[in-house]
Amino acid sequence: MKGKKMISITGHYNEFTVFLAVIVGILASYTALDIMSKMMKKQRNNYLWLTLSAASMGIGVGAMHYIAMLAYYVPVSFHFNAVLSVIALIIAISGSLGAFWTFWKWGTSVWSGLILGSSILGTHYIAMAAIETEAHIHYAVLSVLLSIIIALVVAFYAMHLFFRSKSVKANPFLKLVSSILLGIGISAMHFISMYGMKLHIEHSVVRRWGQWLPYQAPFSNMIASITITLLIVFLLVAAFKRQEEVRDSQLKEEYYQSLFNYNPNIVCAVDLYGNIQTINPKGIELTGYTLHQMEKIPFPYMFREAEKAEEYMWKSLSGDSVYYEATLIRKDNQPVYVEVTQMPIIVHGQIKGSYVIAKDVTDRKKAQQQLLDLQEDLKRTLSQQDGAIFKFVKNDEGYIHTMCEGKMIREMGYEEIDVVGKTLEEFLPESYAKENKRYYEKAWAGEKVSYEVLLNDFAYYTKLIPHIYKGEVKEVIGSIVDVTDLHEAREKLAKSESMYRSVLSTMSEGVVFHDLEGNLIAANAYAAKILNVPYDQILSVNPFGLDWEIIHPDGTPFALEDIPSVRCLRTKEPVRNTVMGIYLNEKKLTWLSVNAEPLQESKYYKGVVVTFYDITKQQEQEQDLLHSNQQMIIAKEEAEKANQAKSEFLSKVSHELRTPLNSILGYAQILEEQGEKDLTEKQLNRIRKILKAGNHLLYLINETLDLSKIESGHLAINLEPVSVKEAIEDALKIMKPLAKDKHSILYTRFHAYQEVFVEVDELRFQQILLNLLTNAIKYSPAYRDITIYTEITQHHVTILIEDRGFGIPASELNRIFEPFYRINRLEKDGTGIGLALVKQLVVLMNGTCGVRSEEGKGSTFWVRFPLVHPPVPKRLSSEGEAEPFLGFSMPTSIVYIEDNDTNIELMQSILSPYKNVKLLVAKTGENGIGLIRSISPDMILIDIDLPDMNGFEVCTQLQLEKELKHIPRVALSASAMQSDIDQAFLVGFSEYVTKPIHISTFLNVLKRLTKA
């Protein structure tokens, strides 16, 4: 600058821009402190609020400085260094972050104010340093010092006021004052610093005012707008979160109010003088007073024990929580026993009163009194019992008796005073005391002890039970019972056992007795002989630990749980006639028939008695017989398959033969009826021969179909009374070999052995039982039992056959009685007609049948027949002369759905003589339905076999349409199978006419259905 003339220049402030700068400073301060207040509540996302408050403060401080600098207009050009500007903004944000974090963590306004003031100063002077201009800037030292003092003092005092607002129940006024103070202080610091700033410039570079002024106002306004907008967004976010907090606070208040109002105990607040300030509804209900009335009664005087209650009240008002029991006196002077918990109410470190919670324990007090009464009553009862009960404990003197009650004490010659408080040595003879002491020591060691004592020709049974608490014996409870009669009975039993042993030794069967652990108690000599064990060693054999190889009749080994004695112990039921093969040595296989019967004393099981005898020869004979029966069953199953194939073949042949016969006999009937006028006698005779031959052929077809009537439900049966029990027993005899082959046992369980009768065909009834039993055996694994039993009600008997086989999946239960249906996953031979045959026979004999099953556990098939039968209605004979047809009396429209031209022509020929009958033909089901919808005829004739859909489907669709379902429908089919007939009536056909048609009968059917 040497040699150059420097001049000092001054500028002036834009008042509006200065105002904007101050507003930005205040708004930034308020936004930062407002967001900071959320963080102080220790909620979640505190670091987010800390960052937002620091950003608000830092951005506001930075923006305020730049707006304030742009508010100062000077006649020189200048611009800001970008790097220093960014550094200034970073210092503003990071300094604010540090100040707020310090305030949050340690709550100190000194350090947080110092950090905040320093960041404001740093931001200001770095921002000033960012100004680049041809003018030279100088600062007055006094202004700089004053700006530093103002920044630090204002920041400290603002944080101190904010801290006060947090400690004085969130005072919004103090927060607002803090914000205004901080914003104005930041502005004052800036403008004082700017006041001390001097600009010097060479005279040659001075420019006119208009060269630089235009851009400053818009730029400062833009900064202010962006900053204010950003701060408002921050405030809105904070306000939104505050609203959520208010809602949460209200909800919590409602929770607390509900806890107060609906508390099942008395809840009230007491002030420092013992006056009740508030009480919940339960308290008003329980005391009988209103709140206004209770305000006049000091809290302690609500209780019978007023002094005690007052003492505890003052203790709680001194800062302690207390608990005590007292008697509350209601308004009606009735006592209420309560448990009282009283705790101090502390607000900002000062005790303001106490909370009281009083729980009504009147019922419990009454129960305790009842318990005391019961204890007294129990003591009186014990003193009157035939035996005796006593207790003892152990101390340095020995075993001291603490209680003794019962008649037996007096019978033994003692009184309660002689025993209670005494040791054994003090009231028993020395020898008895010594013997009893040995048992006392065991009981005190934690054992349960039982023993008998003979005293003065009487036998006494004593039992000692230790009372153990936390691993230590606290006392021992003893009981004494007079067992003199039992002692005498034992002596008699010993004599009788000696007699039984001699009886056992003479039996021709092997007999052994063993206990629950398998230890042999007794055995006869024949058992030792059969088992090839020396008699003097037989009692050392344990059937639970045998190393013999034991097999079933099919060669599979016996599992331990299947051994009769083990199974008898497990089920508590007798086990009968179990066949077991035992290799007593490597080569010799001995077959035994074994029975096991549980040994029971009173209701307790003590062991099992097992009897067995050698059946080796019988078993070999039964194996031969079983093989023969298997061959018979295989032959039976093959015959069933052939019979089913025959039925299907006959059904097919019947259908194919009836179709042409329909035309032959139909046209022959028309010719016979019309030929009486137009044909010669010779021609009529020939037509009659055609009719005769055709009817004969039809008769042969019907006779052939009788072979398959079992499937169609028209099998002829002979109903007569049959005994259910005898029928079951006969069936079991037949099935026994098959069951043995599967190692299954057939059990029976008759209803109270009641003899009942059902009206059935005896042969077919037997066939039902055999089929169900065969099915149960066939589809059960080996060694599974099968049970047949009855359930009898007032009018019916139900026969149930229960197996433990593979079970039937629930998805297949509905189809199990269908012909030829078999469960895919079971690889068993069969035709699938057995159950279908059962169902058809049961229905024919006025019964019902069904099944319930659980996969993996087994199935139960049942049949039910009435015990009292209604008279069987006589069926009308289909033979004889048909009723003569006299014609239609009213116009009748008929739709005929048929695809066979010959049949169509035949129908047209049959109806052509009747002028008031209009026949309309459709050759497909779809066309027929359309035609019926269009004209709504009086009658519909439907052939079952149609090219696009069958007649059943056509009828079903018509049945679904409200306008068409009332029209009579007649099925015409060459199939005479009962299943087709049943299905036709099921889907809604009015009549089912089989081909070939008997014209007169057919016309009468039409007339009856059309009511023409």
mmCIF file of N, CA and C in Angstrom, residues 693-739:
data_model
loop_
_atom_site.group_PDB
_atom_site.id
_atom_site.type_symbol
_atom_site.label_atom_id
_atom_site.label_comp_id
_atom_site.label_asym_id
_atom_site.label_seq_id
_atom_site.Cartn_x
_atom_site.Cartn_y
_atom_site.Cartn_z
ATOM 1 N N ALA A 693 -91.236 -115.136 -29.651
ATOM 2 C CA ALA A 693 -89.796 -115.412 -29.651
ATOM 3 C C ALA A 693 -89.030 -114.282 -28.959
ATOM 4 N N GLY A 694 -89.426 -113.046 -29.248
ATOM 5 C CA GLY A 694 -88.744 -111.909 -28.613
ATOM 6 C C GLY A 694 -88.934 -111.903 -27.109
ATOM 7 N N ASN A 695 -90.152 -112.150 -26.629
ATOM 8 C CA ASN A 695 -90.407 -112.192 -25.191
ATOM 9 C C ASN A 695 -89.652 -113.336 -24.520
ATOM 10 N N HIS A 696 -89.549 -114.464 -25.280
ATOM 11 C CA HIS A 696 -88.794 -115.576 -24.725
ATOM 12 C C HIS A 696 -87.317 -115.202 -24.555
ATOM 13 N N LEU A 697 -86.797 -114.533 -25.558
ATOM 14 C CA LEU A 697 -85.408 -114.068 -25.465
ATOM 15 C C LEU A 697 -85.235 -113.090 -24.302
ATOM 16 N N LEU A 698 -86.228 -112.204 -24.128
ATOM 17 C CA LEU A 698 -86.175 -111.260 -23.013
ATOM 18 C C LEU A 698 -86.215 -112.007 -21.686
ATOM 19 N N TYR A 699 -87.037 -113.051 -21.615
ATOM 20 C CA TYR A 699 -87.113 -113.857 -20.400
ATOM 21 C C TYR A 699 -85.757 -114.499 -20.089
ATOM 22 N N LEU A 700 -85.103 -115.024 -21.154
ATOM 23 C CA LEU A 700 -83.784 -115.625 -20.950
ATOM 24 C C LEU A 700 -82.767 -114.594 -20.451
ATOM 25 N N ILE A 701 -82.863 -113.385 -20.976
ATOM 26 C CA ILE A 701 -81.939 -112.325 -20.523
ATOM 27 C C ILE A 701 -82.174 -112.025 -19.045
ATOM 28 N N ASN A 702 -83.476 -111.917 -18.663
ATOM 29 C CA ASN A 702 -83.791 -111.619 -17.264
ATOM 30 C C ASN A 702 -83.325 -112.726 -16.327
ATOM 31 N N GLU A 703 -83.505 -113.971 -16.788
ATOM 32 C CA GLU A 703 -83.059 -115.084 -15.968
ATOM 33 C C GLU A 703 -81.546 -115.064 -15.796
ATOM 34 N N THR A 704 -80.861 -114.746 -16.907
ATOM 35 C CA THR A 704 -79.396 -114.663 -16.827
ATOM 36 C C THR A 704 -78.966 -113.585 -15.853
ATOM 37 N N LEU A 705 -79.679 -112.445 -15.847
ATOM 38 C CA LEU A 705 -79.323 -111.334 -14.946
ATOM 39 C C LEU A 705 -79.572 -111.675 -13.489
ATOM 40 N N ASP A 706 -80.366 -112.720 -13.207
ATOM 41 C CA ASP A 706 -80.563 -113.107 -11.816
ATOM 42 C C ASP A 706 -79.234 -113.483 -11.143
ATOM 43 N N LEU A 707 -78.246 -113.912 -11.982
ATOM 44 C CA LEU A 707 -76.933 -114.254 -11.432
ATOM 45 C C LEU A 707 -76.229 -113.032 -10.848
ATOM 46 N N SER A 708 -76.581 -111.856 -11.343
ATOM 47 C CA SER A 708 -75.921 -110.628 -10.859
ATOM 48 C C SER A 708 -76.848 -109.786 -9.989
ATOM 49 N N LYS A 709 -77.947 -110.392 -9.505
ATOM 50 C CA LYS A 709 -78.874 -109.606 -8.687
ATOM 51 C C LYS A 709 -78.271 -109.213 -7.340
ATOM 52 N N ILE A 710 -77.210 -109.897 -6.935
ATOM 53 C CA ILE A 710 -76.601 -109.513 -5.669
ATOM 54 C C ILE A 710 -76.022 -108.111 -5.751
ATOM 55 N N GLU A 711 -75.521 -107.731 -6.953
ATOM 56 C CA GLU A 711 -75.024 -106.370 -7.136
ATOM 57 C C GLU A 711 -76.170 -105.371 -7.299
ATOM 58 N N SER A 712 -77.304 -105.817 -7.890
ATOM 59 C CA SER A 712 -78.409 -104.898 -8.155
ATOM 60 C C SER A 712 -79.385 -104.793 -6.991
ATOM 61 N N GLY A 713 -79.188 -105.610 -5.918
ATOM 62 C CA GLY A 713 -80.041 -105.499 -4.741
ATOM 63 C C GLY A 713 -81.358 -106.247 -4.865
ATOM 64 N N HIS A 714 -81.499 -107.201 -5.785
ATOM 65 C CA HIS A 714 -82.754 -107.941 -5.939
ATOM 66 C C HIS A 714 -82.591 -109.422 -5.652
ATOM 67 N N LEU A 715 -81.644 -109.759 -4.795
ATOM 68 C CA LEU A 715 -81.459 -111.157 -4.441
ATOM 69 C C LEU A 715 -82.627 -111.640 -3.583
ATOM 70 N N ALA A 716 -83.165 -112.777 -3.906
ATOM 71 C CA ALA A 716 -84.278 -113.337 -3.135
ATOM 72 C C ALA A 716 -83.759 -113.819 -1.784
ATOM 73 N N ILE A 717 -84.427 -113.433 -0.735
ATOM 74 C CA ILE A 717 -83.991 -113.814 0.606
ATOM 75 C C ILE A 717 -85.164 -114.405 1.377
ATOM 76 N N ASN A 718 -84.806 -115.211 2.387
ATOM 77 C CA ASN A 718 -85.810 -115.863 3.223
ATOM 78 C C ASN A 718 -85.636 -115.360 4.648
ATOM 79 N N LEU A 719 -86.499 -114.436 5.077
ATOM 80 C CA LEU A 719 -86.367 -113.837 6.392
ATOM 81 C C LEU A 719 -86.965 -114.740 7.461
ATOM 82 N N GLU A 720 -86.196 -114.908 8.558
ATOM 83 C CA GLU A 720 -86.669 -115.712 9.677
ATOM 84 C C GLU A 720 -85.895 -115.285 10.930
ATOM 85 N N PRO A 721 -86.423 -115.503 12.121
ATOM 86 C CA PRO A 721 -85.704 -115.124 13.344
ATOM 87 C C PRO A 721 -84.405 -115.918 13.477
ATOM 88 N N VAL A 722 -83.314 -115.204 13.781
ATOM 89 C CA VAL A 722 -81.996 -115.828 13.917
ATOM 90 C C VAL A 722 -81.352 -115.294 15.188
ATOM 91 N N SER A 723 -80.737 -116.174 15.968
ATOM 92 C CA SER A 723 -80.044 -115.781 17.197
ATOM 93 C C SER A 723 -78.732 -115.094 16.833
ATOM 94 N N VAL A 724 -78.531 -113.896 17.345
ATOM 95 C CA VAL A 724 -77.296 -113.146 17.057
ATOM 96 C C VAL A 724 -76.097 -113.841 17.688
ATOM 97 N N LYS A 725 -76.247 -114.284 18.923
ATOM 98 C CA LYS A 725 -75.129 -114.905 19.620
ATOM 99 C C LYS A 725 -74.686 -116.182 18.920
ATOM 100 N N GLU A 726 -75.661 -117.015 18.516
ATOM 101 C CA GLU A 726 -75.303 -118.267 17.855
ATOM 102 C C GLU A 726 -74.648 -118.001 16.504
ATOM 103 N N ALA A 727 -75.154 -117.024 15.792
ATOM 104 C CA ALA A 727 -74.572 -116.705 14.488
ATOM 105 C C ALA A 727 -73.124 -116.252 14.640
ATOM 106 N N ILE A 728 -72.859 -115.445 15.653
ATOM 107 C CA ILE A 728 -71.492 -114.965 15.873
ATOM 108 C C ILE A 728 -70.579 -116.128 16.252
ATOM 109 N N GLU A 729 -71.080 -116.985 17.134
ATOM 110 C CA GLU A 729 -70.247 -118.119 17.554
ATOM 111 C C GLU A 729 -69.937 -119.042 16.377
ATOM 112 N N ASP A 730 -70.931 -119.280 15.504
ATOM 113 C CA ASP A 730 -70.681 -120.103 14.317
ATOM 114 C C ASP A 730 -69.642 -119.463 13.413
ATOM 115 N N ALA A 731 -69.734 -118.159 13.234
ATOM 116 C CA ALA A 731 -68.774 -117.462 12.368
ATOM 117 C C ALA A 731 -67.376 -117.525 12.956
ATOM 118 N N LEU A 732 -67.274 -117.406 14.289
ATOM 119 C CA LEU A 732 -65.949 -117.461 14.912
ATOM 120 C C LEU A 732 -65.309 -118.835 14.750
ATOM 121 N N LYS A 733 -66.127 -119.883 14.822
ATOM 122 C CA LYS A 733 -65.585 -121.228 14.629
ATOM 123 C C LYS A 733 -64.985 -121.368 13.231
ATOM 124 N N ILE A 734 -65.676 -120.815 12.259
ATOM 125 C CA ILE A 734 -65.192 -120.916 10.879
ATOM 126 C C ILE A 734 -63.914 -120.106 10.690
ATOM 127 N N MET A 735 -63.838 -118.939 11.320
ATOM 128 C CA MET A 735 -62.718 -118.024 11.087
ATOM 129 C C MET A 735 -61.520 -118.288 11.987
ATOM 130 N N LYS A 736 -61.668 -119.164 12.964
ATOM 131 C CA LYS A 736 -60.584 -119.388 13.911
ATOM 132 C C LYS A 736 -59.285 -119.834 13.242
ATOM 133 N N PRO A 737 -59.303 -120.780 12.271
ATOM 134 C CA PRO A 737 -58.037 -121.161 11.621
ATOM 135 C C PRO A 737 -57.375 -119.978 10.919
ATOM 136 N N LEU A 738 -58.162 -119.158 10.224
ATOM 137 C CA LEU A 738 -57.584 -118.010 9.530
ATOM 138 C C LEU A 738 -56.956 -117.035 10.524
ATOM 139 N N ALA A 739 -57.606 -116.849 11.670
ATOM 140 C CA ALA A 739 -57.053 -115.950 12.683
ATOM 141 C C ALA A 739 -55.755 -116.514 13.247
#
